[in-house]
PDB file of C-alpha atoms in Angstrom:
ATOM      1  CA  MET S 660     154.752  96.841 142.596  1.00 55.00           C
ATOM      2  CA  THR S 661     154.874 100.281 141.069  1.00 57.00           C
ATOM      3  CA  SER S 662     157.559 102.649 142.282  1.00 59.00           C
ATOM      4  CA  PRO S 663     156.711 106.196 143.422  1.00 58.00           C
ATOM      5  CA  SER S 664     158.743 107.680 140.557  1.00 58.00           C
ATOM      6  CA  THR S 665     156.651 105.727 138.013  1.00 54.00           C
ATOM      7  CA  LEU S 666     153.456 107.021 139.590  1.00 51.00           C
ATOM      8  CA  THR S 667     154.772 110.584 139.491  1.00 54.00           C
ATOM      9  CA  ARG S 668     155.687 110.280 135.802  1.00 54.00           C
ATOM     10  CA  SER S 669     152.265 108.816 134.994  1.00 53.00           C
ATOM     11  CA  ALA S 670     150.512 111.656 136.801  1.00 51.00           C
ATOM     12  CA  GLU S 671     152.643 114.213 134.963  1.00 56.00           C
ATOM     13  CA  GLN S 672     151.842 112.604 131.612  1.00 57.00           C
ATOM     14  CA  LEU S 673     148.121 112.799 132.342  1.00 52.00           C
ATOM     15  CA  HIS S 674     148.351 116.528 132.926  1.00 52.00           C
ATOM     16  CA  THR S 675     150.563 117.256 129.946  1.00 63.00           C
ATOM     17  CA  ALA S 676     148.462 119.002 127.344  1.00 71.00           C
ATOM     18  CA  VAL S 677     148.437 117.712 123.807  1.00 75.00           C
ATOM     19  CA  ARG S 678     149.981 120.407 121.630  1.00 87.00           C
ATOM     20  CA  TRP S 679     149.153 120.514 117.952  1.00 91.00           C
ATOM     21  CA  THR S 680     150.390 122.783 115.234  1.00 93.00           C
ATOM     22  CA  ARG S 681     148.039 125.198 113.521  1.00 95.00           C
ATOM     23  CA  ALA S 682     148.121 122.944 110.445  1.00 94.00           C
ATOM     24  CA  GLN S 683     147.051 119.933 112.519  1.00 95.00           C
ATOM     25  CA  TRP S 684     144.141 121.886 114.025  1.00 96.00           C
ATOM     26  CA  LEU S 685     143.058 123.051 110.584  1.00 96.00           C
ATOM     27  CA  LEU S 686     143.310 119.542 109.172  1.00 96.00           C
ATOM     28  CA  LEU S 687     141.317 118.142 112.082  1.00 97.00           C
ATOM     29  CA  MET S 688     138.602 120.785 111.739  1.00 97.00           C
ATOM     30  CA  VAL S 689     138.239 120.114 108.007  1.00 97.00           C
ATOM     31  CA  VAL S 690     137.846 116.344 108.348  1.00 97.00           C
ATOM     32  CA  CYS S 691     135.585 116.775 111.392  1.00 97.00           C
ATOM     33  CA  THR S 692     133.337 119.254 109.593  1.00 96.00           C
ATOM     34  CA  VAL S 693     133.001 116.942 106.612  1.00 96.00           C
ATOM     35  CA  LEU S 694     132.090 114.001 108.870  1.00 96.00           C
ATOM     36  CA  ALA S 695     129.521 116.183 110.637  1.00 96.00           C
ATOM     37  CA  LEU S 696     128.029 117.109 107.251  1.00 94.00           C
ATOM     38  CA  ASP S 697     127.824 113.422 106.331  1.00 93.00           C
ATOM     39  CA  GLY S 698     125.874 112.709 109.513  1.00 92.00           C
ATOM     40  CA  LEU S 699     123.776 115.839 109.146  1.00 92.00           C
ATOM     41  CA  ASP S 700     122.757 114.824 105.662  1.00 90.00           C
ATOM     42  CA  VAL S 701     121.593 111.379 106.731  1.00 88.00           C
ATOM     43  CA  SER S 702     119.491 112.475 109.680  1.00 89.00           C
ATOM     44  CA  MET S 703     118.067 115.763 108.473  1.00 89.00           C
ATOM     45  CA  VAL S 704     116.366 114.337 105.416  1.00 90.00           C
ATOM     46  CA  GLY S 705     114.303 111.981 107.560  1.00 86.00           C
ATOM     47  CA  VAL S 706     112.734 114.885 109.390  1.00 86.00           C
ATOM     48  CA  ALA S 707     112.205 116.822 106.154  1.00 87.00           C
ATOM     49  CA  LEU S 708     110.481 113.946 104.300  1.00 91.00           C
ATOM     50  CA  PRO S 709     106.912 115.198 104.844  1.00 90.00           C
ATOM     51  CA  SER S 710     107.823 118.591 103.359  1.00 90.00           C
ATOM     52  CA  ILE S 711     109.690 116.977 100.467  1.00 91.00           C
ATOM     53  CA  GLY S 712     106.745 114.672  99.773  1.00 93.00           C
ATOM     54  CA  HIS S 713     104.321 117.575  99.785  1.00 93.00           C
ATOM     55  CA  GLU S 714     106.460 119.800  97.528  1.00 92.00           C
ATOM     56  CA  LEU S 715     107.265 117.063  95.001  1.00 91.00           C
ATOM     57  CA  HIS S 716     103.902 115.229  95.298  1.00 92.00           C
ATOM     58  CA  LEU S 717     105.537 111.962  96.340  1.00 91.00           C
ATOM     59  CA  GLY S 718     104.059 108.895  97.967  1.00 91.00           C
ATOM     60  CA  THR S 719     105.595 106.943 100.809  1.00 89.00           C
ATOM     61  CA  ASP S 720     107.282 104.488  98.442  1.00 87.00           C
ATOM     62  CA  SER S 721     109.211 107.267  96.683  1.00 88.00           C
ATOM     63  CA  LEU S 722     110.057 109.033  99.939  1.00 92.00           C
ATOM     64  CA  GLN S 723     111.676 105.865 101.251  1.00 93.00           C
ATOM     65  CA  TRP S 724     114.052 105.921  98.295  1.00 95.00           C
ATOM     66  CA  ILE S 725     115.247 109.412  99.196  1.00 93.00           C
ATOM     67  CA  VAL S 726     116.608 108.062 102.474  1.00 91.00           C
ATOM     68  CA  SER S 727     117.602 104.642 101.159  1.00 94.00           C
ATOM     69  CA  ALA S 728     119.543 105.974  98.171  1.00 96.00           C
ATOM     70  CA  TYR S 729     122.027 107.793 100.397  1.00 95.00           C
ATOM     71  CA  VAL S 730     122.488 104.862 102.764  1.00 94.00           C
ATOM     72  CA  LEU S 731     122.787 102.411  99.868  1.00 96.00           C
ATOM     73  CA  GLY S 732     125.497 104.505  98.212  1.00 95.00           C
ATOM     74  CA  TYR S 733     127.290 104.982 101.514  1.00 94.00           C
ATOM     75  CA  GLY S 734     127.206 101.366 102.590  1.00 93.00           C
ATOM     76  CA  SER S 735     128.107  99.930  99.212  1.00 93.00           C
ATOM     77  CA  LEU S 736     131.488 101.641  98.905  1.00 93.00           C
ATOM     78  CA  LEU S 737     132.563 102.305 102.488  1.00 91.00           C
ATOM     79  CA  LEU S 738     135.253  99.612 102.534  1.00 90.00           C
ATOM     80  CA  LEU S 739     136.480 100.537  99.080  1.00 93.00           C
ATOM     81  CA  GLY S 740     136.717 104.204 100.105  1.00 92.00           C
ATOM     82  CA  GLY S 741     139.397 103.560 102.673  1.00 90.00           C
ATOM     83  CA  ARG S 742     141.359 101.207 100.455  1.00 93.00           C
ATOM     84  CA  LEU S 743     141.337 103.572  97.487  1.00 95.00           C
ATOM     85  CA  ALA S 744     142.597 106.367  99.724  1.00 94.00           C
ATOM     86  CA  ASP S 745     145.505 104.144 100.744  1.00 93.00           C
ATOM     87  CA  LEU S 746     146.324 103.332  97.125  1.00 95.00           C
ATOM     88  CA  LEU S 747     145.738 106.677  95.397  1.00 96.00           C
ATOM     89  CA  GLY S 748     146.435 109.140  98.193  1.00 96.00           C
ATOM     90  CA  ARG S 749     144.326 110.278 101.093  1.00 96.00           C
ATOM     91  CA  ARG S 750     144.311 113.959 100.242  1.00 96.00           C
ATOM     92  CA  ARG S 751     143.406 113.381  96.607  1.00 97.00           C
ATOM     93  CA  ILE S 752     140.537 110.991  97.386  1.00 97.00           C
ATOM     94  CA  PHE S 753     139.257 113.203 100.212  1.00 97.00           C
ATOM     95  CA  LEU S 754     139.196 116.332  98.032  1.00 97.00           C
ATOM     96  CA  ILE S 755     137.586 114.554  95.077  1.00 98.00           C
ATOM     97  CA  ALA S 756     134.923 113.009  97.307  1.00 97.00           C
ATOM     98  CA  LEU S 757     134.289 116.348  99.018  1.00 97.00           C
ATOM     99  CA  THR S 758     133.876 118.058  95.637  1.00 98.00           C
ATOM    100  CA  VAL S 759     131.466 115.364  94.445  1.00 98.00           C
ATOM    101  CA  PHE S 760     129.506 115.624  97.709  1.00 97.00           C
ATOM    102  CA  ALA S 761     129.241 119.412  97.382  1.00 97.00           C
ATOM    103  CA  ALA S 762     128.214 119.251  93.716  1.00 98.00           C
ATOM    104  CA  ALA S 763     125.581 116.588  94.405  1.00 97.00           C
ATOM    105  CA  SER S 764     124.292 118.634  97.356  1.00 95.00           C
ATOM    106  CA  LEU S 765     123.947 121.731  95.205  1.00 97.00           C
ATOM    107  CA  LEU S 766     122.277 119.824  92.401  1.00 97.00           C
ATOM    108  CA  GLY S 767     119.979 118.019  94.841  1.00 94.00           C
ATOM    109  CA  GLY S 768     118.851 121.347  96.240  1.00 91.00           C
ATOM    110  CA  LEU S 769     117.992 122.669  92.798  1.00 95.00           C
ATOM    111  CA  VAL S 770     116.126 119.738  91.248  1.00 93.00           C
ATOM    112  CA  ASN S 771     112.348 119.436  91.135  1.00 92.00           C
ATOM    113  CA  ASP S 772     112.311 115.897  89.777  1.00 94.00           C
ATOM    114  CA  PRO S 773     112.048 113.041  92.301  1.00 94.00           C
ATOM    115  CA  THR S 774     114.239 110.722  90.230  1.00 95.00           C
ATOM    116  CA  LEU S 775     117.028 113.289  90.057  1.00 96.00           C
ATOM    117  CA  LEU S 776     116.705 113.963  93.773  1.00 96.00           C
ATOM    118  CA  ILE S 777     117.073 110.258  94.514  1.00 96.00           C
ATOM    119  CA  ALA S 778     120.057 110.056  92.134  1.00 97.00           C
ATOM    120  CA  THR S 779     121.798 112.993  93.816  1.00 97.00           C
ATOM    121  CA  ARG S 780     121.192 111.416  97.226  1.00 96.00           C
ATOM    122  CA  PHE S 781     122.822 108.206  95.964  1.00 98.00           C
ATOM    123  CA  VAL S 782     125.832 110.147  94.651  1.00 98.00           C
ATOM    124  CA  LYS S 783     126.141 111.977  97.977  1.00 97.00           C
ATOM    125  CA  GLY S 784     126.159 108.624  99.751  1.00 96.00           C
ATOM    126  CA  LEU S 785     128.890 107.382  97.430  1.00 97.00           C
ATOM    127  CA  ALA S 786     130.970 110.490  98.125  1.00 97.00           C
ATOM    128  CA  ALA S 787     130.451 110.146 101.888  1.00 96.00           C
ATOM    129  CA  ALA S 788     131.656 106.539 101.620  1.00 96.00           C
ATOM    130  CA  PHE S 789     135.007 108.015 100.629  1.00 97.00           C
ATOM    131  CA  THR S 790     135.174 111.047 102.955  1.00 96.00           C
ATOM    132  CA  ALA S 791     134.465 109.174 106.206  1.00 95.00           C
ATOM    133  CA  PRO S 792     137.150 106.447 106.060  1.00 95.00           C
ATOM    134  CA  THR S 793     139.608 108.786 104.366  1.00 97.00           C
ATOM    135  CA  GLY S 794     139.133 111.375 107.107  1.00 96.00           C
ATOM    136  CA  PHE S 795     139.762 108.674 109.700  1.00 95.00           C
ATOM    137  CA  SER S 796     142.888 107.605 107.839  1.00 95.00           C
ATOM    138  CA  ILE S 797     144.105 111.204 107.548  1.00 96.00           C
ATOM    139  CA  ILE S 798     143.874 111.542 111.314  1.00 96.00           C
ATOM    140  CA  THR S 799     145.699 108.292 112.031  1.00 95.00           C
ATOM    141  CA  THR S 800     148.569 109.274 109.739  1.00 94.00           C
ATOM    142  CA  ASN S 801     148.896 112.918 110.820  1.00 95.00           C
ATOM    143  CA  PHE S 802     148.656 112.587 114.592  1.00 95.00           C
ATOM    144  CA  ALA S 803     151.184 110.716 116.717  1.00 93.00           C
ATOM    145  CA  GLU S 804     150.073 107.442 118.225  1.00 94.00           C
ATOM    146  CA  GLY S 805     148.941 107.714 121.816  1.00 94.00           C
ATOM    147  CA  ARG S 806     147.261 110.652 123.537  1.00 94.00           C
ATOM    148  CA  GLU S 807     147.562 112.931 120.513  1.00 94.00           C
ATOM    149  CA  ARG S 808     145.827 110.533 118.140  1.00 95.00           C
ATOM    150  CA  ASN S 809     143.283 109.436 120.737  1.00 96.00           C
ATOM    151  CA  LYS S 810     142.258 113.029 121.346  1.00 96.00           C
ATOM    152  CA  ALA S 811     141.996 113.725 117.610  1.00 97.00           C
ATOM    153  CA  LEU S 812     139.881 110.608 117.055  1.00 97.00           C
ATOM    154  CA  SER S 813     137.605 111.471 119.961  1.00 97.00           C
ATOM    155  CA  ILE S 814     137.021 114.935 118.491  1.00 97.00           C
ATOM    156  CA  PHE S 815     136.415 113.365 115.063  1.00 97.00           C
ATOM    157  CA  THR S 816     133.790 110.935 116.353  1.00 96.00           C
ATOM    158  CA  THR S 817     132.157 113.643 118.462  1.00 97.00           C
ATOM    159  CA  PHE S 818     131.700 115.763 115.351  1.00 96.00           C
ATOM    160  CA  GLY S 819     130.180 112.789 113.523  1.00 93.00           C
ATOM    161  CA  ALA S 820     127.689 112.127 116.301  1.00 94.00           C
ATOM    162  CA  SER S 821     126.919 115.838 116.575  1.00 95.00           C
ATOM    163  CA  GLY S 822     126.170 115.951 112.859  1.00 93.00           C
ATOM    164  CA  PHE S 823     123.595 113.194 113.215  1.00 91.00           C
ATOM    165  CA  SER S 824     122.010 114.910 116.215  1.00 92.00           C
ATOM    166  CA  LEU S 825     122.038 118.362 114.668  1.00 92.00           C
ATOM    167  CA  GLY S 826     120.393 116.992 111.521  1.00 89.00           C
ATOM    168  CA  LEU S 827     117.313 116.073 113.508  1.00 87.00           C
ATOM    169  CA  VAL S 828     117.011 119.658 114.731  1.00 87.00           C
ATOM    170  CA  VAL S 829     117.931 121.424 111.476  1.00 83.00           C
ATOM    171  CA  GLY S 830     115.790 119.144 109.317  1.00 75.00           C
ATOM    172  CA  GLY S 831     112.699 120.079 111.277  1.00 70.00           C
ATOM    173  CA  SER S 832     113.101 123.843 110.856  1.00 60.00           C
TER     174      SER S 832
END
């Protein structure tokens, strides 16, 4: 049976706010924003496909590759992304992948050639395969196990889901 003092301590722990440093908040917001952008990129292109097809004079077969290239790049290296971050350093891998993602996004927005667009989508998927698991790993190593880490991970996954949802809205504008 549980003693009254144990119940009191448990109730107090539930109401104790998780306190993070400014650096932890900044770190969390960076990795969350990047995960949201990963999700945004996947979902928003699906809604924009008719416009892309019209502008670039593409058939359905080519349009499918615009979506598939990203997912193929993402899925093919997702497991390797986390492992490489462990071996070579989380910060280094995260920043390199973020830079590659940004460069491929910029290039993808500027190209008028379907093949180059598909290639940039593939590269963005590859980069996202490194940012997502590395961001997760950054959180698990920078936030204390327990309530602190659980809260950080719940915020992280909420941002990821929000990115997917927001992409459906933004892609249609």
